PDB file of C-alpha atoms and ligand atoms in Angstrom:
ATOM      1  CA  MET A   1      28.722 -28.283 -58.488  1.00 52.00           C
ATOM      2  CA  LYS A   2      26.178 -31.051 -59.188  1.00 58.00           C
ATOM      3  CA  LYS A   3      24.703 -30.698 -55.707  1.00 60.00           C
ATOM      4  CA  ILE A   4      23.944 -27.062 -56.323  1.00 57.00           C
ATOM      5  CA  PHE A   5      21.923 -28.009 -59.409  1.00 62.00           C
ATOM      6  CA  LYS A   6      19.862 -30.397 -57.311  1.00 66.00           C
ATOM      7  CA  PHE A   7      18.982 -27.586 -54.955  1.00 63.00           C
ATOM      8  CA  MET A   8      18.165 -25.141 -57.721  1.00 62.00           C
ATOM      9  CA  PRO A   9      14.423 -25.911 -57.884  1.00 64.00           C
ATOM     10  CA  ILE A  10      14.106 -25.572 -54.121  1.00 62.00           C
ATOM     11  CA  LEU A  11      16.069 -22.341 -54.173  1.00 55.00           C
ATOM     12  CA  PHE A  12      13.845 -21.111 -56.961  1.00 57.00           C
ATOM     13  CA  LEU A  13      10.663 -22.016 -55.068  1.00 57.00           C
ATOM     14  CA  VAL A  14      11.866 -20.355 -51.857  1.00 56.00           C
ATOM     15  CA  THR A  15      12.862 -17.174 -53.693  1.00 54.00           C
ATOM     16  CA  PHE A  16       9.590 -17.181 -55.561  1.00 55.00           C
ATOM     17  CA  SER A  17       7.406 -17.549 -52.464  1.00 55.00           C
ATOM     18  CA  VAL A  18       9.440 -14.959 -50.532  1.00 58.00           C
ATOM     19  CA  ASN A  19       8.993 -12.604 -53.487  1.00 63.00           C
ATOM     20  CA  ALA A  20       5.236 -13.165 -53.562  1.00 65.00           C
ATOM     21  CA  GLN A  21       5.097 -12.487 -49.837  1.00 66.00           C
ATOM     22  CA  GLU A  22       7.120  -9.303 -50.114  1.00 69.00           C
ATOM     23  CA  GLY A  23       4.953  -8.297 -53.044  1.00 84.00           C
ATOM     24  CA  ALA A  24       1.836  -8.797 -50.967  1.00 90.00           C
ATOM     25  CA  GLU A  25       3.337  -6.660 -48.166  1.00 92.00           C
ATOM     26  CA  ALA A  26       4.102  -3.831 -50.590  1.00 94.00           C
ATOM     27  CA  GLY A  27       0.700  -4.331 -52.205  1.00 96.00           C
ATOM     28  CA  LYS A  28      -1.013  -4.039 -48.835  1.00 96.00           C
ATOM     29  CA  ALA A  29       0.594  -0.638 -48.210  1.00 95.00           C
ATOM     30  CA  ILE A  30      -0.461   0.683 -51.640  1.00 96.00           C
ATOM     31  CA  PHE A  31      -3.933  -0.817 -51.275  1.00 96.00           C
ATOM     32  CA  ASN A  32      -4.482   0.808 -47.881  1.00 96.00           C
ATOM     33  CA  ASN A  33      -3.273   4.198 -49.124  1.00 96.00           C
ATOM     34  CA  ARG A  34      -4.881   4.310 -52.518  1.00 96.00           C
ATOM     35  CA  CYS A  35      -7.774   1.834 -52.780  1.00 96.00           C
ATOM     36  CA  ALA A  36      -9.171   1.099 -49.309  1.00 96.00           C
ATOM     37  CA  SER A  37     -11.351   4.228 -49.274  1.00 95.00           C
ATOM     38  CA  CYS A  38     -13.471   2.631 -52.007  1.00 96.00           C
ATOM     39  CA  HIS A  39     -12.614  -1.080 -51.992  1.00 96.00           C
ATOM     40  CA  ALA A  40     -12.405  -3.968 -49.570  1.00 95.00           C
ATOM     41  CA  VAL A  41     -11.916  -7.712 -49.971  1.00 95.00           C
ATOM     42  CA  GLY A  42     -15.049  -9.557 -48.910  1.00 92.00           C
ATOM     43  CA  LYS A  43     -17.291  -6.476 -48.842  1.00 91.00           C
ATOM     44  CA  LYS A  44     -18.746  -3.996 -51.301  1.00 93.00           C
ATOM     45  CA  LEU A  45     -17.995  -0.348 -50.489  1.00 94.00           C
ATOM     46  CA  VAL A  46     -18.131   2.569 -52.945  1.00 94.00           C
ATOM     47  CA  GLY A  47     -16.530   0.236 -55.499  1.00 96.00           C
ATOM     48  CA  PRO A  48     -16.928  -3.508 -56.058  1.00 97.00           C
ATOM     49  CA  ASP A  49     -15.768  -6.194 -53.632  1.00 96.00           C
ATOM     50  CA  LEU A  50     -12.298  -7.091 -54.933  1.00 97.00           C
ATOM     51  CA  LYS A  51     -12.412 -10.681 -53.631  1.00 96.00           C
ATOM     52  CA  ASP A  52     -11.145 -12.986 -56.426  1.00 96.00           C
ATOM     53  CA  VAL A  53     -10.992 -10.054 -58.869  1.00 97.00           C
ATOM     54  CA  ASP A  54      -8.058 -11.822 -60.576  1.00 96.00           C
ATOM     55  CA  GLN A  55     -10.503 -14.569 -61.549  1.00 96.00           C
ATOM     56  CA  ARG A  56     -12.913 -12.115 -63.152  1.00 96.00           C
ATOM     57  CA  HIS A  57     -10.406 -10.324 -65.418  1.00 97.00           C
ATOM     58  CA  ASN A  58      -6.954 -11.029 -66.782  1.00 96.00           C
ATOM     59  CA  GLN A  59      -3.923  -9.209 -65.401  1.00 96.00           C
ATOM     60  CA  GLU A  60      -3.608  -6.882 -68.404  1.00 97.00           C
ATOM     61  CA  TRP A  61      -7.229  -5.740 -68.075  1.00 98.00           C
ATOM     62  CA  ILE A  62      -6.769  -5.045 -64.362  1.00 98.00           C
ATOM     63  CA  VAL A  63      -3.541  -3.081 -64.910  1.00 97.00           C
ATOM     64  CA  ASN A  64      -5.223  -0.950 -67.576  1.00 97.00           C
ATOM     65  CA  PHE A  65      -8.353  -0.409 -65.532  1.00 98.00           C
ATOM     66  CA  VAL A  66      -6.489   0.593 -62.380  1.00 98.00           C
ATOM     67  CA  ARG A  67      -4.192   2.955 -64.282  1.00 98.00           C
ATOM     68  CA  HIS A  68      -6.904   4.668 -66.335  1.00 97.00           C
ATOM     69  CA  SER A  69     -10.375   3.180 -65.918  1.00 97.00           C
ATOM     70  CA  GLN A  70     -12.117   5.893 -67.964  1.00 97.00           C
ATOM     71  CA  GLN A  71      -9.953   5.169 -70.981  1.00 97.00           C
ATOM     72  CA  VAL A  72     -10.898   1.473 -70.787  1.00 97.00           C
ATOM     73  CA  ILE A  73     -14.581   2.355 -70.410  1.00 97.00           C
ATOM     74  CA  LYS A  74     -14.474   4.807 -73.314  1.00 97.00           C
ATOM     75  CA  SER A  75     -12.780   2.209 -75.510  1.00 97.00           C
ATOM     76  CA  GLY A  76     -16.076   0.310 -75.250  1.00 97.00           C
ATOM     77  CA  ASP A  77     -14.704  -2.652 -73.266  1.00 97.00           C
ATOM     78  CA  LYS A  78     -17.873  -4.577 -72.390  1.00 96.00           C
ATOM     79  CA  ALA A  79     -16.900  -5.651 -68.844  1.00 96.00           C
ATOM     80  CA  ALA A  80     -15.745  -2.120 -67.980  1.00 97.00           C
ATOM     81  CA  VAL A  81     -18.873  -0.444 -69.369  1.00 97.00           C
ATOM     82  CA  THR A  82     -21.144  -2.879 -67.512  1.00 96.00           C
ATOM     83  CA  LEU A  83     -19.301  -2.218 -64.220  1.00 97.00           C
ATOM     84  CA  PHE A  84     -19.437   1.541 -64.741  1.00 97.00           C
ATOM     85  CA  GLU A  85     -23.218   1.376 -65.336  1.00 96.00           C
ATOM     86  CA  GLU A  86     -23.686  -0.973 -62.376  1.00 96.00           C
ATOM     87  CA  TYR A  87     -21.899   1.515 -60.104  1.00 96.00           C
ATOM     88  CA  ASN A  88     -24.020   4.443 -61.341  1.00 95.00           C
ATOM     89  CA  LYS A  89     -21.131   5.916 -63.322  1.00 96.00           C
ATOM     90  CA  THR A  90     -18.995   6.471 -60.227  1.00 95.00           C
ATOM     91  CA  LEU A  91     -15.550   7.577 -61.386  1.00 96.00           C
ATOM     92  CA  MET A  92     -12.636   5.508 -60.231  1.00 96.00           C
ATOM     93  CA  PRO A  93      -9.655   7.893 -60.199  1.00 96.00           C
ATOM     94  CA  ASP A  94      -6.668   7.226 -62.467  1.00 97.00           C
ATOM     95  CA  HIS A  95      -3.517   5.800 -60.898  1.00 97.00           C
ATOM     96  CA  LEU A  96      -1.030   6.583 -63.652  1.00 97.00           C
ATOM     97  CA  ASP A  97       1.890   6.574 -61.223  1.00 97.00           C
ATOM     98  CA  LEU A  98       1.316   2.902 -60.397  1.00 97.00           C
ATOM     99  CA  THR A  99       3.439   0.522 -62.495  1.00 96.00           C
ATOM    100  CA  ALA A 100       2.381  -2.928 -63.659  1.00 96.00           C
ATOM    101  CA  ALA A 101       4.654  -4.306 -60.902  1.00 96.00           C
ATOM    102  CA  ASP A 102       2.880  -2.192 -58.238  1.00 96.00           C
ATOM    103  CA  ILE A 103      -0.479  -3.450 -59.440  1.00 97.00           C
ATOM    104  CA  ASP A 104       0.863  -7.013 -59.435  1.00 96.00           C
ATOM    105  CA  HIS A 105       1.794  -6.506 -55.763  1.00 96.00           C
ATOM    106  CA  ILE A 106      -1.704  -5.208 -55.023  1.00 97.00           C
ATOM    107  CA  LEU A 107      -3.138  -8.299 -56.711  1.00 97.00           C
ATOM    108  CA  ASN A 108      -0.911 -10.578 -54.608  1.00 96.00           C
ATOM    109  CA  PHE A 109      -2.277  -8.864 -51.527  1.00 96.00           C
ATOM    110  CA  ILE A 110      -5.875  -9.192 -52.803  1.00 96.00           C
ATOM    111  CA  LYS A 111      -5.300 -12.922 -53.520  1.00 96.00           C
ATOM    112  CA  GLU A 112      -4.023 -13.472 -49.950  1.00 95.00           C
ATOM    113  CA  GLU A 113      -6.968 -11.604 -48.501  1.00 95.00           C
ATOM    114  CA  SER A 114      -9.422 -13.509 -50.726  1.00 94.00           C
ATOM    115  CA  VAL A 115      -8.138 -16.817 -49.314  1.00 93.00           C
ATOM    116  CA  LYS A 116      -8.477 -15.463 -45.760  1.00 92.00           C
ATOM    117  CA  VAL A 117     -12.039 -14.301 -46.414  1.00 89.00           C
ATOM    118  CA  ALA A 118     -12.959 -17.644 -48.013  1.00 89.00           C
ATOM    119  CA  ASN A 119     -11.597 -19.551 -44.994  1.00 86.00           C
ATOM    120  CA  ALA A 120     -13.160 -17.295 -42.379  1.00 82.00           C
ATOM    121  CA  PRO A 121     -15.711 -19.095 -40.198  1.00 72.00           C
ATOM    122  CA  SER A 122     -19.191 -18.451 -41.496  1.00 66.00           C
ATOM    123  CA  SER A 123     -21.621 -16.786 -39.158  1.00 58.00           C
ATOM    124  CA  PRO A 124     -23.370 -17.537 -36.898  1.00 55.00           C
ATOM    125  CA  ILE A 125     -20.385 -18.671 -34.831  1.00 55.00           C
ATOM    126  CA  VAL A 126     -21.188 -22.003 -33.236  1.00 53.00           C
ATOM    127  CA  PRO A 127     -20.532 -22.097 -29.476  1.00 54.00           C
ATOM    128  CA  ASP A 128     -17.872 -24.571 -28.307  1.00 54.00           C
ATOM    129  CA  ARG A 129     -20.242 -26.751 -26.332  1.00 54.00           C
ATOM    130  CA  TYR A 130     -22.092 -27.295 -29.529  1.00 55.00           C
ATOM    131  CA  LYS A 131     -19.224 -28.586 -31.598  1.00 54.00           C
ATOM    132  CA  PRO A 132     -19.344 -32.315 -30.759  1.00 53.00           C
ATOM    133  CA  TYR A 133     -22.898 -32.414 -32.045  1.00 58.00           C
ATOM    134  CA  LYS A 134     -23.267 -33.249 -35.705  1.00 62.00           C
ATOM    135  CA  GLY A 135     -26.267 -34.293 -37.700  1.00 65.00           C
ATOM    136  CA  GLU A 136     -29.935 -33.561 -37.578  1.00 67.00           C
ATOM    137  CA  SER A 137     -31.606 -31.994 -34.551  1.00 69.00           C
ATOM    138  CA  SER A 138     -33.438 -34.646 -32.551  1.00 78.00           C
ATOM    139  CA  LEU A 139     -35.967 -33.658 -29.885  1.00 81.00           C
ATOM    140  CA  TRP A 140     -33.539 -34.962 -27.240  1.00 79.00           C
ATOM    141  CA  HIS A 141     -30.769 -32.793 -28.638  1.00 76.00           C
ATOM    142  CA  GLN A 142     -33.053 -29.758 -28.749  1.00 79.00           C
ATOM    143  CA  ILE A 143     -33.970 -30.152 -25.068  1.00 80.00           C
ATOM    144  CA  LEU A 144     -30.411 -30.927 -23.949  1.00 77.00           C
ATOM    145  CA  TYR A 145     -28.897 -27.906 -25.718  1.00 75.00           C
ATOM    146  CA  LEU A 146     -31.925 -25.593 -25.362  1.00 78.00           C
ATOM    147  CA  ASP A 147     -31.862 -25.514 -29.132  1.00 78.00           C
ATOM    148  CA  LEU A 148     -35.610 -25.079 -29.336  1.00 75.00           C
ATOM    149  CA  PRO A 149     -35.672 -23.819 -32.912  1.00 73.00           C
ATOM    150  CA  GLY A 150     -33.542 -26.848 -33.853  1.00 72.00           C
ATOM    151  CA  ASN A 151     -31.281 -24.785 -36.068  1.00 71.00           C
ATOM    152  CA  HIS A 152     -28.015 -25.114 -34.090  1.00 69.00           C
ATOM    153  CA  THR A 153     -28.409 -21.692 -32.449  1.00 72.00           C
ATOM    154  CA  PRO A 154     -29.348 -22.574 -28.890  1.00 73.00           C
ATOM    155  CA  VAL A 155     -31.274 -20.230 -26.631  1.00 79.00           C
ATOM    156  CA  THR A 156     -28.927 -18.151 -24.486  1.00 79.00           C
ATOM    157  CA  LYS A 157     -29.479 -16.228 -21.279  1.00 80.00           C
ATOM    158  CA  ASN A 158     -29.733 -13.049 -23.371  1.00 82.00           C
ATOM    159  CA  ASP A 159     -32.864 -14.215 -25.186  1.00 84.00           C
ATOM    160  CA  THR A 160     -35.140 -12.164 -22.898  1.00 87.00           C
ATOM    161  CA  GLN A 161     -38.189 -12.749 -25.051  1.00 87.00           C
ATOM    162  CA  PHE A 162     -37.822 -16.514 -24.704  1.00 85.00           C
ATOM    163  CA  TRP A 163     -37.365 -16.384 -20.935  1.00 90.00           C
ATOM    164  CA  PHE A 164     -40.293 -13.959 -20.584  1.00 92.00           C
ATOM    165  CA  VAL A 165     -42.631 -16.284 -22.504  1.00 91.00           C
ATOM    166  CA  LEU A 166     -41.371 -19.267 -20.484  1.00 91.00           C
ATOM    167  CA  THR A 167     -42.070 -17.387 -17.203  1.00 95.00           C
ATOM    168  CA  VAL A 168     -45.579 -16.427 -18.361  1.00 96.00           C
ATOM    169  CA  ILE A 169     -46.333 -20.047 -19.313  1.00 96.00           C
ATOM    170  CA  PHE A 170     -45.050 -21.183 -15.884  1.00 97.00           C
ATOM    171  CA  ILE A 171     -47.250 -18.620 -14.068  1.00 97.00           C
ATOM    172  CA  VAL A 172     -50.304 -19.631 -16.128  1.00 97.00           C
ATOM    173  CA  ILE A 173     -49.765 -23.349 -15.324  1.00 97.00           C
ATOM    174  CA  VAL A 174     -49.330 -22.625 -11.591  1.00 97.00           C
ATOM    175  CA  SER A 175     -52.438 -20.377 -11.586  1.00 97.00           C
ATOM    176  CA  VAL A 176     -54.555 -23.007 -13.330  1.00 97.00           C
ATOM    177  CA  PHE A 177     -53.335 -25.644 -10.869  1.00 97.00           C
ATOM    178  CA  TYR A 178     -54.111 -23.331  -7.938  1.00 97.00           C
ATOM    179  CA  ALA A 179     -57.565 -22.546  -9.356  1.00 97.00           C
ATOM    180  CA  VAL A 180     -58.364 -26.267  -9.810  1.00 96.00           C
ATOM    181  CA  VAL A 181     -57.382 -26.977  -6.180  1.00 96.00           C
ATOM    182  CA  LYS A 182     -59.477 -24.049  -4.937  1.00 95.00           C
ATOM    183  CA  VAL A 183     -62.554 -25.079  -6.972  1.00 95.00           C
ATOM    184  CA  ASN A 184     -62.182 -28.634  -5.661  1.00 94.00           C
ATOM    185  CA  GLN A 185     -62.050 -27.354  -2.066  1.00 93.00           C
ATOM    186  CA  PHE A 186     -65.141 -25.222  -2.719  1.00 93.00           C
ATOM    187  CA  VAL A 187     -67.071 -28.155  -4.203  1.00 92.00           C
ATOM    188  CA  ASP A 188     -66.036 -30.326  -1.225  1.00 91.00           C
ATOM    189  CA  LYS A 189     -67.359 -27.669   1.158  1.00 90.00           C
ATOM    190  CA  LEU A 190     -70.670 -27.458  -0.737  1.00 89.00           C
ATOM    191  CA  ASP A 191     -70.960 -31.278  -0.552  1.00 87.00           C
ATOM    192  CA  LYS A 192     -70.358 -31.237   3.202  1.00 87.00           C
ATOM    193  CA  ASN A 193     -72.919 -28.488   3.798  1.00 85.00           C
ATOM    194  CA  ASN A 194     -75.576 -30.082   1.554  1.00 82.00           C
ATOM    195  CA  PRO A 195     -75.183 -33.849   1.861  1.00 77.00           C
ATOM    196  CA  PRO A 196     -77.142 -35.757  -0.796  1.00 72.00           C
ATOM    197  CA  SER A 197     -80.702 -36.153   0.467  1.00 67.00           C
ATOM    198  CA  ASN A 198     -80.830 -39.944  -0.124  1.00 61.00           C
ATOM    199  CA  GLN A 199     -78.188 -40.636   2.585  1.00 52.00           C
TER     200      GLN A 199
HETATM  201  C1  HEC B   1     -12.989   6.848 -55.463  1.00 60.61           C
HETATM  202  C2  HEC B   1     -13.213   5.453 -55.298  1.00 60.61           C
HETATM  203  C3  HEC B   1     -12.232   4.443 -55.848  1.00 60.61           C
HETATM  204  C4  HEC B   1     -10.896   4.308 -55.605  1.00 60.61           C
HETATM  205  C5  HEC B   1     -10.001   5.202 -54.753  1.00 60.61           C
HETATM  206  C6  HEC B   1     -10.458   3.119 -56.285  1.00 60.61           C
HETATM  207  N1  HEC B   1     -11.521   2.532 -56.946  1.00 60.61           N
HETATM  208 FE1  HEC B   1     -11.485   0.821 -58.032  1.00 60.61          FE
HETATM  209  N2  HEC B   1     -13.437   1.071 -58.527  1.00 60.61           N
HETATM  210  C7  HEC B   1     -14.246   2.102 -58.075  1.00 60.61           C
HETATM  211  C8  HEC B   1     -15.562   1.976 -58.701  1.00 60.61           C
HETATM  212  C9  HEC B   1     -16.749   2.896 -58.458  1.00 60.61           C
HETATM  213  C10 HEC B   1     -15.502   0.850 -59.552  1.00 60.61           C
HETATM  214  C11 HEC B   1     -16.632   0.300 -60.453  1.00 60.61           C
HETATM  215  C12 HEC B   1     -16.374   0.732 -61.889  1.00 60.61           C
HETATM  216  C13 HEC B   1     -16.568   2.208 -62.116  1.00 60.61           C
HETATM  217  O1  HEC B   1     -17.547   2.773 -61.645  1.00 60.61           O
HETATM  218  O2  HEC B   1     -15.684   2.780 -62.771  1.00 60.61           O
HETATM  219  C14 HEC B   1     -14.151   0.299 -59.400  1.00 60.61           C
HETATM  220  C15 HEC B   1     -13.695  -0.849 -60.046  1.00 60.61           C
HETATM  221  C16 HEC B   1     -12.479  -1.456 -59.815  1.00 60.61           C
HETATM  222  C17 HEC B   1     -12.059  -2.735 -60.381  1.00 60.61           C
HETATM  223  C18 HEC B   1     -12.902  -3.698 -61.201  1.00 60.61           C
HETATM  224  C19 HEC B   1     -13.620  -4.579 -60.175  1.00 60.61           C
HETATM  225  C20 HEC B   1     -14.481  -5.718 -60.653  1.00 60.61           C
HETATM  226  O3  HEC B   1     -15.205  -6.271 -59.804  1.00 60.61           O
HETATM  227  O4  HEC B   1     -14.442  -6.070 -61.821  1.00 60.61           O
HETATM  228  C21 HEC B   1     -10.791  -2.958 -59.939  1.00 60.61           C
HETATM  229  C22 HEC B   1      -9.907  -4.150 -60.251  1.00 60.61           C
HETATM  230  C23 HEC B   1     -10.420  -1.818 -59.124  1.00 60.61           C
HETATM  231  N3  HEC B   1     -11.472  -0.947 -59.056  1.00 60.61           N
HETATM  232  C24 HEC B   1      -9.204  -1.708 -58.489  1.00 60.61           C
HETATM  233  C25 HEC B   1      -8.821  -0.593 -57.743  1.00 60.61           C
HETATM  234  C26 HEC B   1      -7.499  -0.453 -57.153  1.00 60.61           C
HETATM  235  C27 HEC B   1      -6.401  -1.494 -57.221  1.00 60.61           C
HETATM  236  C28 HEC B   1      -7.477   0.763 -56.546  1.00 60.61           C
HETATM  237  C29 HEC B   1      -6.315   1.410 -55.821  1.00 60.61           C
HETATM  238  C30 HEC B   1      -5.115   1.543 -56.526  1.00 60.61           C
HETATM  239  C31 HEC B   1      -8.798   1.373 -56.736  1.00 60.61           C
HETATM  240  N4  HEC B   1      -9.570   0.512 -57.473  1.00 60.61           N
HETATM  241  C32 HEC B   1      -9.160   2.614 -56.249  1.00 60.61           C
HETATM  242  C33 HEC B   1     -13.895   3.076 -57.184  1.00 60.61           C
HETATM  243  C34 HEC B   1     -12.613   3.315 -56.706  1.00 60.61           C
END
């Protein structure tokens, strides 16, 4: 009997986390059916980005707003009125059939997605060969990694503009070199044909 009591907190935690997970699964289904046409997590669509929405309002506010947003706006709720104005008075439809528990499930799903979005690698994605390099861009590093801008986004073979400019510079250098050699040969020839008179 005593042993069971010891395990109670663990049992409670496991049940709790499984419940949250199941809630998020159910929430995902409702979200995709009823909200995804206007909302996303991590991106603004017709309606606001719902990332971390649970940190902007309390649960009661969210339940009321999702069930009947117009009623909340008409009651003069400051946050609701501001949002409504910000979104050019776009009507969010009522969801009177959704219970507080349904909306709680949606919020669990939104919380999970918010964490995913927050942990997503930020763009631009750094190529693998680049990863060992940390710290400021030195000239040596910039040459070695063709990171000519020095901003950790090295030149790739797709940067046609870069390769075009490099080719033009190469052609100009070769042409100048060629011209210098030719002029030298010409001057030599002139010298041979007209030796200085004092010799
Ligand atoms: C037809 C488009 C549309 C649908 C569908 C919709 N919303 Fe909205 N939602 C909006 C708009 C627009 C706003 C901004 C406030 C306003 O204009 O009323 C908003 C605001 C919100 C807010 C406040 C956001 C913030 O940043 O403070 C929450 C929470 C919300 N919606 C949740 C939901 C949920 C949950 C669903 C699905 C059950 C849903 N919405 C379905 C358009 C929609």
